[in-house]
PDB file of C-alpha atoms in Angstrom:
ATOM      1  CA  MET A   1      -4.818  15.513 -51.514  1.00  0.00           C
ATOM      2  CA  PHE A   2      -1.949  16.007 -49.035  1.00  0.00           C
ATOM      3  CA  CYS A   3       1.670  16.351 -50.127  1.00  0.00           C
ATOM      4  CA  LEU A   4       4.754  15.640 -48.166  1.00  0.00           C
ATOM      5  CA  ASN A   5       7.921  17.684 -48.598  1.00  0.00           C
ATOM      6  CA  ILE A   6      10.767  15.172 -49.096  1.00  0.00           C
ATOM      7  CA  PRO A   7      14.225  16.857 -48.854  1.00  0.00           C
ATOM      8  CA  LYS A   8      16.840  16.129 -51.537  1.00  0.00           C
ATOM      9  CA  VAL A   9      19.636  13.794 -50.324  1.00  0.00           C
ATOM     10  CA  SER A  10      23.004  13.604 -52.002  1.00  0.00           C
ATOM     11  CA  PRO A  11      23.895  10.064 -53.126  1.00  0.00           C
ATOM     12  CA  LYS A  12      26.297   8.243 -50.853  1.00  0.00           C
ATOM     13  CA  VAL A  13      29.635   7.225 -52.282  1.00  0.00           C
ATOM     14  CA  LEU A  14      30.334   3.513 -51.470  1.00  0.00           C
ATOM     15  CA  THR A  15      33.755   2.108 -50.564  1.00  0.00           C
ATOM     16  CA  GLU A  16      35.142  -0.878 -52.456  1.00  0.00           C
ATOM     17  CA  ALA A  17      34.478  -3.099 -49.409  1.00  0.00           C
ATOM     18  CA  GLU A  18      30.803  -1.913 -49.323  1.00  0.00           C
ATOM     19  CA  VAL A  19      30.354  -2.545 -53.060  1.00  0.00           C
ATOM     20  CA  ASN A  20      31.726  -6.152 -52.780  1.00  0.00           C
ATOM     21  CA  PHE A  21      29.899  -6.938 -49.575  1.00  0.00           C
ATOM     22  CA  ARG A  22      27.390  -9.842 -49.881  1.00  0.00           C
ATOM     23  CA  PRO A  23      25.381 -10.539 -46.720  1.00  0.00           C
ATOM     24  CA  GLN A  24      24.571 -14.023 -45.574  1.00  0.00           C
ATOM     25  CA  GLU A  25      21.156 -15.410 -46.185  1.00  0.00           C
ATOM     26  CA  SER A  26      20.361 -15.424 -42.498  1.00  0.00           C
ATOM     27  CA  ASP A  27      21.418 -11.763 -42.206  1.00  0.00           C
ATOM     28  CA  LEU A  28      19.056 -10.798 -45.032  1.00  0.00           C
ATOM     29  CA  ASP A  29      16.082 -12.259 -43.314  1.00  0.00           C
ATOM     30  CA  THR A  30      16.758 -10.475 -40.004  1.00  0.00           C
ATOM     31  CA  GLU A  31      17.906  -7.171 -41.440  1.00  0.00           C
ATOM     32  CA  SER A  32      15.216  -6.864 -44.153  1.00  0.00           C
ATOM     33  CA  ALA A  33      12.453  -7.551 -41.579  1.00  0.00           C
ATOM     34  CA  THR A  34      13.895  -4.966 -39.210  1.00  0.00           C
ATOM     35  CA  THR A  35      14.483  -2.386 -41.889  1.00  0.00           C
ATOM     36  CA  SER A  36      11.035  -2.895 -43.376  1.00  0.00           C
ATOM     37  CA  SER A  37       9.395  -2.545 -39.947  1.00  0.00           C
ATOM     38  CA  GLU A  38      11.412   0.604 -39.182  1.00  0.00           C
ATOM     39  CA  ARG A  39      10.714   2.171 -42.557  1.00  0.00           C
ATOM     40  CA  LYS A  40       6.998   1.388 -42.253  1.00  0.00           C
ATOM     41  CA  MET A  41       6.895   3.146 -38.778  1.00  0.00           C
ATOM     42  CA  SER A  42       8.796   6.045 -40.049  1.00  0.00           C
ATOM     43  CA  ASN A  43       6.625   6.496 -43.126  1.00  0.00           C
ATOM     44  CA  THR A  44       3.434   6.158 -41.069  1.00  0.00           C
ATOM     45  CA  LYS A  45       4.746   8.829 -38.773  1.00  0.00           C
ATOM     46  CA  LYS A  46       5.434  11.170 -41.603  1.00  0.00           C
ATOM     47  CA  ILE A  47       2.030  10.639 -43.272  1.00  0.00           C
ATOM     48  CA  ARG A  48       0.271  11.334 -40.004  1.00  0.00           C
ATOM     49  CA  GLN A  49       2.216  14.572 -39.483  1.00  0.00           C
ATOM     50  CA  GLY A  50       1.541  15.594 -43.115  1.00  0.00           C
ATOM     51  CA  GLU A  51      -2.201  14.796 -43.070  1.00  0.00           C
ATOM     52  CA  GLU A  52      -3.087  15.737 -39.460  1.00  0.00           C
ATOM     53  CA  GLY A  53      -1.210  19.019 -39.238  1.00  0.00           C
ATOM     54  CA  GLU A  54      -2.209  20.701 -36.015  1.00  0.00           C
ATOM     55  CA  ARG A  55      -4.428  17.850 -35.021  1.00  0.00           C
ATOM     56  CA  CYS A  56      -1.527  15.410 -34.904  1.00  0.00           C
ATOM     57  CA  SER A  57      -1.012  14.871 -31.163  1.00  0.00           C
ATOM     58  CA  PRO A  58      -1.215  11.848 -28.785  1.00  0.00           C
ATOM     59  CA  ALA A  59      -4.954  12.486 -28.464  1.00  0.00           C
ATOM     60  CA  ALA A  60      -5.390  12.388 -32.206  1.00  0.00           C
ATOM     61  CA  GLU A  61      -3.316   9.224 -32.861  1.00  0.00           C
ATOM     62  CA  GLU A  62      -5.156   6.610 -34.814  1.00  0.00           C
ATOM     63  CA  THR A  63      -6.679   4.187 -32.231  1.00  0.00           C
ATOM     64  CA  PRO A  64      -9.751   2.009 -32.730  1.00  0.00           C
ATOM     65  CA  GLU A  65     -11.764   4.700 -30.863  1.00  0.00           C
ATOM     66  CA  SER A  66     -10.485   7.764 -32.739  1.00  0.00           C
ATOM     67  CA  PRO A  67     -12.473   9.433 -35.552  1.00  0.00           C
ATOM     68  CA  ASP A  68      -9.592   9.266 -38.086  1.00  0.00           C
ATOM     69  CA  ALA A  69      -9.075   5.461 -37.517  1.00  0.00           C
ATOM     70  CA  LEU A  70     -12.817   4.857 -38.035  1.00  0.00           C
ATOM     71  CA  LEU A  71     -13.096   7.137 -41.109  1.00  0.00           C
ATOM     72  CA  SER A  72     -10.241   5.319 -42.828  1.00  0.00           C
ATOM     73  CA  THR A  73     -11.241   1.697 -42.012  1.00  0.00           C
ATOM     74  CA  LEU A  74     -15.044   1.609 -41.807  1.00  0.00           C
ATOM     75  CA  ASP A  75     -16.839  -0.774 -44.157  1.00  0.00           C
ATOM     76  CA  ALA A  76     -20.596  -0.664 -43.551  1.00  0.00           C
ATOM     77  CA  PRO A  77     -21.971  -4.275 -43.774  1.00  0.00           C
ATOM     78  CA  ALA A  78     -25.022  -4.881 -46.073  1.00  0.00           C
ATOM     79  CA  ASP A  79     -27.201  -5.961 -43.097  1.00  0.00           C
ATOM     80  CA  VAL A  80     -26.265  -2.988 -40.916  1.00  0.00           C
ATOM     81  CA  ALA A  81     -29.872  -1.666 -41.048  1.00  0.00           C
ATOM     82  CA  GLU A  82     -31.347  -4.829 -39.466  1.00  0.00           C
ATOM     83  CA  LYS A  83     -28.801  -4.644 -36.559  1.00  0.00           C
ATOM     84  CA  GLN A  84     -29.732  -1.064 -35.579  1.00  0.00           C
ATOM     85  CA  GLU A  85     -31.468  -0.621 -32.283  1.00  0.00           C
ATOM     86  CA  ARG A  86     -32.583   2.928 -32.900  1.00  0.00           C
ATOM     87  CA  LEU A  87     -34.407   4.872 -35.601  1.00  0.00           C
ATOM     88  CA  VAL A  88     -33.645   8.559 -36.021  1.00  0.00           C
ATOM     89  CA  LEU A  89     -36.156  10.876 -37.692  1.00  0.00           C
ATOM     90  CA  PHE A  90     -34.801  13.976 -39.408  1.00  0.00           C
ATOM     91  CA  ASP A  91     -37.214  16.673 -40.572  1.00  0.00           C
ATOM     92  CA  PHE A  92     -35.779  19.756 -42.279  1.00  0.00           C
ATOM     93  CA  PHE A  93     -38.159  22.767 -42.293  1.00  0.00           C
ATOM     94  CA  GLU A  94     -37.900  25.499 -44.848  1.00  0.00           C
ATOM     95  CA  ASP A  95     -38.404  29.148 -43.833  1.00  0.00           C
ATOM     96  CA  PRO A  96     -41.992  29.471 -42.504  1.00  0.00           C
ATOM     97  CA  LEU A  97     -44.175  31.768 -44.529  1.00  0.00           C
ATOM     98  CA  VAL A  98     -44.400  35.189 -42.713  1.00  0.00           C
ATOM     99  CA  THR A  99     -46.892  37.877 -43.672  1.00  0.00           C
ATOM    100  CA  GLU A 100     -46.190  41.595 -43.439  1.00  0.00           C
ATOM    101  CA  GLU A 101     -48.884  41.869 -40.724  1.00  0.00           C
ATOM    102  CA  ASP A 102     -47.089  39.224 -38.657  1.00  0.00           C
ATOM    103  CA  ASP A 103     -44.606  41.110 -36.420  1.00  0.00           C
ATOM    104  CA  THR A 104     -43.983  38.292 -33.939  1.00  0.00           C
ATOM    105  CA  ASN A 105     -40.765  36.386 -33.548  1.00  0.00           C
ATOM    106  CA  PRO A 106     -40.520  33.510 -36.174  1.00  0.00           C
ATOM    107  CA  ASP A 107     -38.614  31.310 -33.665  1.00  0.00           C
ATOM    108  CA  GLU A 108     -41.357  31.774 -31.043  1.00  0.00           C
ATOM    109  CA  ASN A 109     -44.070  31.038 -33.588  1.00  0.00           C
ATOM    110  CA  PHE A 110     -42.358  27.865 -34.673  1.00  0.00           C
ATOM    111  CA  GLN A 111     -41.696  26.711 -31.125  1.00  0.00           C
ATOM    112  CA  ASN A 112     -45.326  27.292 -30.104  1.00  0.00           C
ATOM    113  CA  ASN A 113     -46.523  25.305 -33.060  1.00  0.00           C
ATOM    114  CA  PHE A 114     -44.029  22.474 -32.636  1.00  0.00           C
ATOM    115  CA  LYS A 115     -44.863  21.992 -28.993  1.00  0.00           C
ATOM    116  CA  GLN A 116     -48.136  20.420 -30.080  1.00  0.00           C
ATOM    117  CA  THR A 117     -46.287  18.040 -32.434  1.00  0.00           C
ATOM    118  CA  ALA A 118     -43.717  17.244 -29.723  1.00  0.00           C
ATOM    119  CA  THR A 119     -46.464  16.332 -27.254  1.00  0.00           C
ATOM    120  CA  ALA A 120     -48.038  13.934 -29.659  1.00  0.00           C
ATOM    121  CA  MET A 121     -44.684  12.326 -30.576  1.00  0.00           C
ATOM    122  CA  LYS A 122     -43.728  11.736 -26.972  1.00  0.00           C
ATOM    123  CA  GLN A 123     -46.843   9.562 -26.576  1.00  0.00           C
ATOM    124  CA  HIS A 124     -45.120   6.910 -28.848  1.00  0.00           C
ATOM    125  CA  LYS A 125     -44.143   3.941 -26.732  1.00  0.00           C
ATOM    126  CA  HIS A 126     -40.665   3.747 -28.194  1.00  0.00           C
ATOM    127  CA  PHE A 127     -39.937   7.478 -28.147  1.00  0.00           C
ATOM    128  CA  GLU A 128     -36.502   8.234 -26.572  1.00  0.00           C
ATOM    129  CA  GLU A 129     -35.569  11.913 -27.034  1.00  0.00           C
ATOM    130  CA  GLY A 130     -36.095  14.823 -29.403  1.00  0.00           C
ATOM    131  CA  MET A 131     -34.694  18.247 -30.150  1.00  0.00           C
ATOM    132  CA  VAL A 132     -35.363  21.166 -32.537  1.00  0.00           C
ATOM    133  CA  LEU A 133     -32.377  23.051 -33.972  1.00  0.00           C
ATOM    134  CA  ARG A 134     -32.231  26.478 -35.681  1.00  0.00           C
ATOM    135  CA  ASN A 135     -30.057  27.250 -38.667  1.00  0.00           C
ATOM    136  CA  ILE A 136     -27.619  30.081 -37.781  1.00  0.00           C
ATOM    137  CA  THR A 137     -25.951  30.342 -41.152  1.00  0.00           C
ATOM    138  CA  ASP A 138     -27.014  33.455 -43.211  1.00  0.00           C
ATOM    139  CA  ASP A 139     -27.992  31.580 -46.415  1.00  0.00           C
ATOM    140  CA  GLY A 140     -29.310  28.397 -44.904  1.00  0.00           C
ATOM    141  CA  PHE A 141     -32.145  27.003 -47.015  1.00  0.00           C
ATOM    142  CA  TYR A 142     -33.692  25.033 -44.107  1.00  0.00           C
ATOM    143  CA  ALA A 143     -34.532  27.213 -41.108  1.00  0.00           C
ATOM    144  CA  TYR A 144     -35.199  24.464 -38.530  1.00  0.00           C
ATOM    145  CA  LEU A 145     -34.307  20.831 -38.046  1.00  0.00           C
ATOM    146  CA  ASN A 146     -36.248  18.352 -35.887  1.00  0.00           C
ATOM    147  CA  ILE A 147     -34.418  15.240 -34.701  1.00  0.00           C
ATOM    148  CA  ALA A 148     -36.326  12.539 -32.826  1.00  0.00           C
ATOM    149  CA  CYS A 149     -35.017   9.163 -31.677  1.00  0.00           C
ATOM    150  CA  PHE A 150     -37.009   5.952 -31.324  1.00  0.00           C
ATOM    151  CA  LYS A 151     -35.925   2.685 -29.855  1.00  0.00           C
ATOM    152  CA  ARG A 152     -36.597  -0.333 -32.007  1.00  0.00           C
ATOM    153  CA  ASP A 153     -38.820  -3.149 -30.776  1.00  0.00           C
ATOM    154  CA  GLY A 154     -36.903  -6.386 -31.065  1.00  0.00           C
ATOM    155  CA  GLN A 155     -40.038  -8.261 -32.198  1.00  0.00           C
ATOM    156  CA  GLN A 156     -40.844  -5.692 -34.869  1.00  0.00           C
ATOM    157  CA  SER A 157     -39.362  -5.857 -38.374  1.00  0.00           C
ATOM    158  CA  LEU A 158     -37.434  -2.852 -39.682  1.00  0.00           C
ATOM    159  CA  LYS A 159     -40.052  -2.137 -42.285  1.00  0.00           C
ATOM    160  CA  ASP A 160     -42.887  -2.156 -39.677  1.00  0.00           C
ATOM    161  CA  ALA A 161     -40.830   0.014 -37.295  1.00  0.00           C
ATOM    162  CA  VAL A 162     -40.255   2.587 -40.050  1.00  0.00           C
ATOM    163  CA  LYS A 163     -43.844   2.602 -41.037  1.00  0.00           C
ATOM    164  CA  ASP A 164     -44.954   2.984 -37.352  1.00  0.00           C
ATOM    165  CA  VAL A 165     -42.622   5.946 -36.725  1.00  0.00           C
ATOM    166  CA  MET A 166     -43.489   7.724 -39.974  1.00  0.00           C
ATOM    167  CA  THR A 167     -47.224   7.335 -39.434  1.00  0.00           C
ATOM    168  CA  THR A 168     -46.932   8.654 -35.898  1.00  0.00           C
ATOM    169  CA  TYR A 169     -44.946  11.700 -37.068  1.00  0.00           C
ATOM    170  CA  LYS A 170     -47.280  12.460 -39.941  1.00  0.00           C
ATOM    171  CA  GLU A 171     -50.274  12.527 -37.595  1.00  0.00           C
ATOM    172  CA  ALA A 172     -48.352  14.643 -35.057  1.00  0.00           C
ATOM    173  CA  TYR A 173     -47.191  17.011 -37.784  1.00  0.00           C
ATOM    174  CA  LYS A 174     -50.770  17.703 -39.005  1.00  0.00           C
ATOM    175  CA  ILE A 175     -51.773  18.910 -35.547  1.00  0.00           C
ATOM    176  CA  ALA A 176     -49.588  22.078 -35.765  1.00  0.00           C
ATOM    177  CA  PHE A 177     -48.664  22.574 -39.473  1.00  0.00           C
ATOM    178  CA  ASP A 178     -50.557  22.835 -42.736  1.00  0.00           C
ATOM    179  CA  LYS A 179     -49.468  22.132 -46.289  1.00  0.00           C
ATOM    180  CA  SER A 180     -48.005  25.642 -46.673  1.00  0.00           C
ATOM    181  CA  GLN A 181     -45.082  24.693 -44.446  1.00  0.00           C
ATOM    182  CA  LYS A 182     -42.587  22.935 -46.711  1.00  0.00           C
ATOM    183  CA  HIS A 183     -40.367  20.254 -45.078  1.00  0.00           C
ATOM    184  CA  ASN A 184     -38.043  17.337 -45.837  1.00  0.00           C
ATOM    185  CA  THR A 185     -38.551  14.326 -43.642  1.00  0.00           C
ATOM    186  CA  GLY A 186     -37.300  10.714 -43.425  1.00  0.00           C
ATOM    187  CA  SER A 187     -36.588   7.884 -40.985  1.00  0.00           C
ATOM    188  CA  PHE A 188     -32.884   6.979 -40.817  1.00  0.00           C
ATOM    189  CA  ILE A 189     -30.532   4.500 -39.311  1.00  0.00           C
ATOM    190  CA  GLN A 190     -26.949   5.286 -38.198  1.00  0.00           C
ATOM    191  CA  LEU A 191     -24.374   3.772 -40.591  1.00  0.00           C
ATOM    192  CA  ALA A 192     -21.314   4.987 -38.699  1.00  0.00           C
ATOM    193  CA  SER A 193     -20.252   7.077 -35.711  1.00  0.00           C
ATOM    194  CA  THR A 194     -16.928   8.272 -34.257  1.00  0.00           C
ATOM    195  CA  ALA A 195     -18.364   8.080 -30.752  1.00  0.00           C
ATOM    196  CA  THR A 196     -16.750   5.720 -28.324  1.00  0.00           C
ATOM    197  CA  PRO A 197     -18.977   3.040 -26.859  1.00  0.00           C
ATOM    198  CA  GLU A 198     -19.371   5.201 -23.715  1.00  0.00           C
ATOM    199  CA  MET A 199     -20.186   8.283 -25.634  1.00  0.00           C
ATOM    200  CA  ALA A 200     -22.655   6.415 -27.859  1.00  0.00           C
ATOM    201  CA  LYS A 201     -24.841   5.830 -24.807  1.00  0.00           C
ATOM    202  CA  GLU A 202     -25.081   9.586 -24.211  1.00  0.00           C
ATOM    203  CA  PRO A 203     -28.172  11.394 -25.380  1.00  0.00           C
ATOM    204  CA  LEU A 204     -28.026  13.585 -28.534  1.00  0.00           C
ATOM    205  CA  ARG A 205     -28.872  16.718 -26.573  1.00  0.00           C
ATOM    206  CA  PRO A 206     -26.091  19.259 -26.324  1.00  0.00           C
ATOM    207  CA  LEU A 207     -23.337  18.992 -23.694  1.00  0.00           C
ATOM    208  CA  ASN A 208     -23.363  22.622 -22.842  1.00  0.00           C
ATOM    209  CA  GLN A 209     -24.793  26.003 -24.004  1.00  0.00           C
ATOM    210  CA  THR A 210     -21.959  26.621 -26.469  1.00  0.00           C
ATOM    211  CA  THR A 211     -22.713  23.432 -28.488  1.00  0.00           C
ATOM    212  CA  ALA A 212     -23.813  23.652 -32.174  1.00  0.00           C
ATOM    213  CA  TYR A 213     -24.241  21.089 -34.821  1.00  0.00           C
ATOM    214  CA  LEU A 214     -22.783  20.969 -38.350  1.00  0.00           C
ATOM    215  CA  VAL A 215     -25.352  19.183 -40.489  1.00  0.00           C
ATOM    216  CA  ALA A 216     -25.161  18.174 -44.144  1.00  0.00           C
ATOM    217  CA  GLY A 217     -27.849  16.459 -46.179  1.00  0.00           C
ATOM    218  CA  TYR A 218     -27.197  14.546 -49.384  1.00  0.00           C
ATOM    219  CA  LYS A 219     -29.563  13.696 -52.282  1.00  0.00           C
ATOM    220  CA  LEU A 220     -28.630  10.930 -54.743  1.00  0.00           C
ATOM    221  CA  LEU A 221     -30.050   9.889 -58.073  1.00  0.00           C
ATOM    222  CA  PRO A 222     -32.286   6.782 -57.984  1.00  0.00           C
ATOM    223  CA  GLU A 223     -29.825   4.784 -60.113  1.00  0.00           C
ATOM    224  CA  ALA A 224     -26.991   5.341 -57.579  1.00  0.00           C
ATOM    225  CA  ASP A 225     -25.132   2.366 -56.238  1.00  0.00           C
ATOM    226  CA  PHE A 226     -26.243   2.681 -52.538  1.00  0.00           C
ATOM    227  CA  GLU A 227     -24.224  -0.284 -51.318  1.00  0.00           C
ATOM    228  CA  LEU A 228     -21.097   1.399 -52.622  1.00  0.00           C
ATOM    229  CA  MET A 229     -22.186   4.745 -51.226  1.00  0.00           C
ATOM    230  CA  ASP A 230     -22.673   3.097 -47.811  1.00  0.00           C
ATOM    231  CA  SER A 231     -19.151   1.700 -47.675  1.00  0.00           C
ATOM    232  CA  THR A 232     -17.326   4.784 -49.042  1.00  0.00           C
ATOM    233  CA  TRP A 233     -19.369   7.381 -47.235  1.00  0.00           C
ATOM    234  CA  SER A 234     -16.323   9.132 -45.535  1.00  0.00           C
ATOM    235  CA  LEU A 235     -14.853   9.834 -48.990  1.00  0.00           C
ATOM    236  CA  TRP A 236     -17.660  11.373 -51.013  1.00  0.00           C
ATOM    237  CA  SER A 237     -19.530  12.984 -48.107  1.00  0.00           C
ATOM    238  CA  GLY A 238     -16.600  15.249 -47.167  1.00  0.00           C
ATOM    239  CA  ALA A 239     -16.366  13.647 -43.677  1.00  0.00           C
ATOM    240  CA  ARG A 240     -12.516  13.233 -43.919  1.00  0.00           C
ATOM    241  CA  ILE A 241     -12.133  16.840 -44.916  1.00  0.00           C
ATOM    242  CA  ILE A 242     -14.348  18.057 -42.123  1.00  0.00           C
ATOM    243  CA  TYR A 243     -12.585  15.992 -39.506  1.00  0.00           C
ATOM    244  CA  ARG A 244      -9.012  16.935 -40.643  1.00  0.00           C
ATOM    245  CA  GLN A 245      -9.588  20.597 -41.420  1.00  0.00           C
ATOM    246  CA  MET A 246     -12.286  21.721 -38.844  1.00  0.00           C
ATOM    247  CA  PRO A 247     -10.722  24.506 -36.646  1.00  0.00           C
ATOM    248  CA  LYS A 248      -9.723  22.987 -33.286  1.00  0.00           C
ATOM    249  CA  SER A 249     -11.532  25.830 -31.529  1.00  0.00           C
ATOM    250  CA  MET A 250     -14.886  24.340 -32.616  1.00  0.00           C
ATOM    251  CA  GLU A 251     -14.136  21.264 -30.520  1.00  0.00           C
ATOM    252  CA  LEU A 252     -15.503  18.398 -32.749  1.00  0.00           C
ATOM    253  CA  ARG A 253     -16.992  15.926 -30.190  1.00  0.00           C
ATOM    254  CA  ARG A 254     -18.577  13.295 -32.415  1.00  0.00           C
ATOM    255  CA  MET A 255     -19.622  12.632 -35.942  1.00  0.00           C
ATOM    256  CA  SER A 256     -22.340  10.346 -37.207  1.00  0.00           C
ATOM    257  CA  PHE A 257     -23.583   9.416 -40.574  1.00  0.00           C
ATOM    258  CA  HIS A 258     -27.199   8.331 -41.249  1.00  0.00           C
ATOM    259  CA  LYS A 259     -29.078   6.690 -44.136  1.00  0.00           C
ATOM    260  CA  ASN A 260     -32.700   7.179 -45.063  1.00  0.00           C
ATOM    261  CA  ILE A 261     -34.499   3.826 -45.051  1.00  0.00           C
ATOM    262  CA  SER A 262     -37.983   5.128 -45.456  1.00  0.00           C
ATOM    263  CA  ILE A 263     -37.563   5.218 -49.264  1.00  0.00           C
ATOM    264  CA  LYS A 264     -41.208   4.287 -50.018  1.00  0.00           C
ATOM    265  CA  GLU A 265     -42.419   6.791 -47.397  1.00  0.00           C
ATOM    266  CA  GLN A 266     -40.289   9.771 -48.316  1.00  0.00           C
ATOM    267  CA  GLU A 267     -41.002  12.359 -51.001  1.00  0.00           C
ATOM    268  CA  LYS A 268     -38.718  12.773 -53.947  1.00  0.00           C
ATOM    269  CA  HIS A 269     -36.931  15.791 -52.506  1.00  0.00           C
ATOM    270  CA  SER A 270     -35.931  14.057 -49.256  1.00  0.00           C
ATOM    271  CA  PHE A 271     -32.265  13.469 -48.308  1.00  0.00           C
ATOM    272  CA  ASN A 272     -30.795   9.970 -48.788  1.00  0.00           C
ATOM    273  CA  TYR A 273     -28.057  10.546 -46.193  1.00  0.00           C
ATOM    274  CA  VAL A 274     -27.409  13.005 -43.378  1.00  0.00           C
ATOM    275  CA  LEU A 275     -24.056  13.801 -41.669  1.00  0.00           C
ATOM    276  CA  ILE A 276     -24.161  15.409 -38.247  1.00  0.00           C
ATOM    277  CA  CYS A 277     -21.159  16.697 -36.307  1.00  0.00           C
ATOM    278  CA  GLU A 278     -21.547  17.824 -32.716  1.00  0.00           C
ATOM    279  CA  CYS A 279     -19.168  20.656 -31.835  1.00  0.00           C
ATOM    280  CA  SER A 280     -19.112  21.752 -28.149  1.00  0.00           C
ATOM    281  CA  GLU A 281     -17.582  25.257 -28.456  1.00  0.00           C
ATOM    282  CA  VAL A 282     -19.002  26.850 -31.607  1.00  0.00           C
ATOM    283  CA  LEU A 283     -21.154  29.369 -29.725  1.00  0.00           C
ATOM    284  CA  SER A 284     -18.227  30.492 -27.499  1.00  0.00           C
ATOM    285  CA  GLU A 285     -16.890  34.052 -27.756  1.00  0.00           C
ATOM    286  CA  ASN A 286     -14.477  34.482 -30.709  1.00  0.00           C
ATOM    287  CA  VAL A 287     -15.336  31.125 -32.123  1.00  0.00           C
ATOM    288  CA  LEU A 288     -18.724  31.601 -33.922  1.00  0.00           C
ATOM    289  CA  THR A 289     -17.425  33.966 -36.655  1.00  0.00           C
ATOM    290  CA  PRO A 290     -14.523  31.701 -37.738  1.00  0.00           C
ATOM    291  CA  ALA A 291     -16.919  28.692 -37.540  1.00  0.00           C
ATOM    292  CA  LEU A 292     -19.328  30.339 -39.974  1.00  0.00           C
ATOM    293  CA  ARG A 293     -16.579  31.193 -42.364  1.00  0.00           C
ATOM    294  CA  TYR A 294     -15.418  27.521 -42.193  1.00  0.00           C
ATOM    295  CA  VAL A 295     -18.958  26.304 -43.087  1.00  0.00           C
ATOM    296  CA  ASP A 296     -18.978  28.682 -46.047  1.00  0.00           C
ATOM    297  CA  SER A 297     -15.692  27.207 -47.293  1.00  0.00           C
ATOM    298  CA  LEU A 298     -17.305  23.697 -47.105  1.00  0.00           C
ATOM    299  CA  LYS A 299     -20.170  24.880 -49.175  1.00  0.00           C
ATOM    300  CA  ASP A 300     -17.702  25.828 -51.887  1.00  0.00           C
ATOM    301  CA  ARG A 301     -16.501  22.206 -51.867  1.00  0.00           C
ATOM    302  CA  LYS A 302     -20.095  21.084 -52.439  1.00  0.00           C
ATOM    303  CA  CYS A 303     -20.100  18.875 -49.330  1.00  0.00           C
ATOM    304  CA  GLY A 304     -23.883  18.399 -49.374  1.00  0.00           C
ATOM    305  CA  ASP A 305     -26.621  20.857 -48.376  1.00  0.00           C
ATOM    306  CA  MET A 306     -24.840  22.176 -45.249  1.00  0.00           C
ATOM    307  CA  GLY A 307     -25.764  24.352 -42.281  1.00  0.00           C
ATOM    308  CA  LEU A 308     -24.701  25.202 -38.731  1.00  0.00           C
ATOM    309  CA  TYR A 309     -27.393  24.729 -36.182  1.00  0.00           C
ATOM    310  CA  SER A 310     -27.907  25.771 -32.552  1.00  0.00           C
ATOM    311  CA  MET A 311     -30.357  24.367 -29.990  1.00  0.00           C
ATOM    312  CA  LEU A 312     -33.858  25.774 -29.981  1.00  0.00           C
ATOM    313  CA  GLN A 313     -35.982  23.299 -28.063  1.00  0.00           C
ATOM    314  CA  LEU A 314     -35.704  19.974 -26.297  1.00  0.00           C
ATOM    315  CA  TYR A 315     -38.584  17.554 -25.894  1.00  0.00           C
TER     316      TYR A 315
END
């Protein structure tokens, strides 16, 4: 909650003429409309200054394309899933089991294994792009995150598209990993994004070598009202807090919120929703340490199962 400091103002002493003054009916219409408009503009400006803090600048003003405007007005329609042209597969990997005799680099081992999975996935006719991220937070439960995008076939139902993608990934996964590797997977559609239409066309791969991704996963009880959760996502997910309080040095580029629609395919421990924030300067000098502290502060707020991830592999 944000509070505004309103200065105390001494009451104005009216003259006899002002007390007895009665405006004409026409004056009331004009003046009240003008005063109401001016007051509304003034209050809006104060609220923006109070809520935005350092982020309150011409670039951060609420426009249809800006994140804050979208976060405050978005209402996800019930049929948003059927309108999606892309499916996004998220697979969170727990720390691989490492024996004492194994002195090789865990990242190298994982990459070498995953290359086989990636090769198989790229054979899918609707595959668009994929990337593997590594968790760089100290206490991250999930060590790696695989993100793969598939274009939807217009003639294929959503249910069939999800089944097709999940079947392909399961077969590709078996090539390189056995049951000892614990993971959390699902097929998602994007409910919302702060990206402009031009940015939305860009690939998910990082803009530069200093890019990192703030990712949060959310698990809900089966009896949850998912329609309500869809439309109020920016409130309960912590997205508003992240946007408004994220250090400017991290350079938040875009934020997207995804819903798991492979409910019948997923295991009980899978995430129902995933929030991903692309930040273009996290790995820059003097930025990483404050960024990690910021993520720790979000964990205290219970904003989902959260981690900061860097790029490990593109495919």
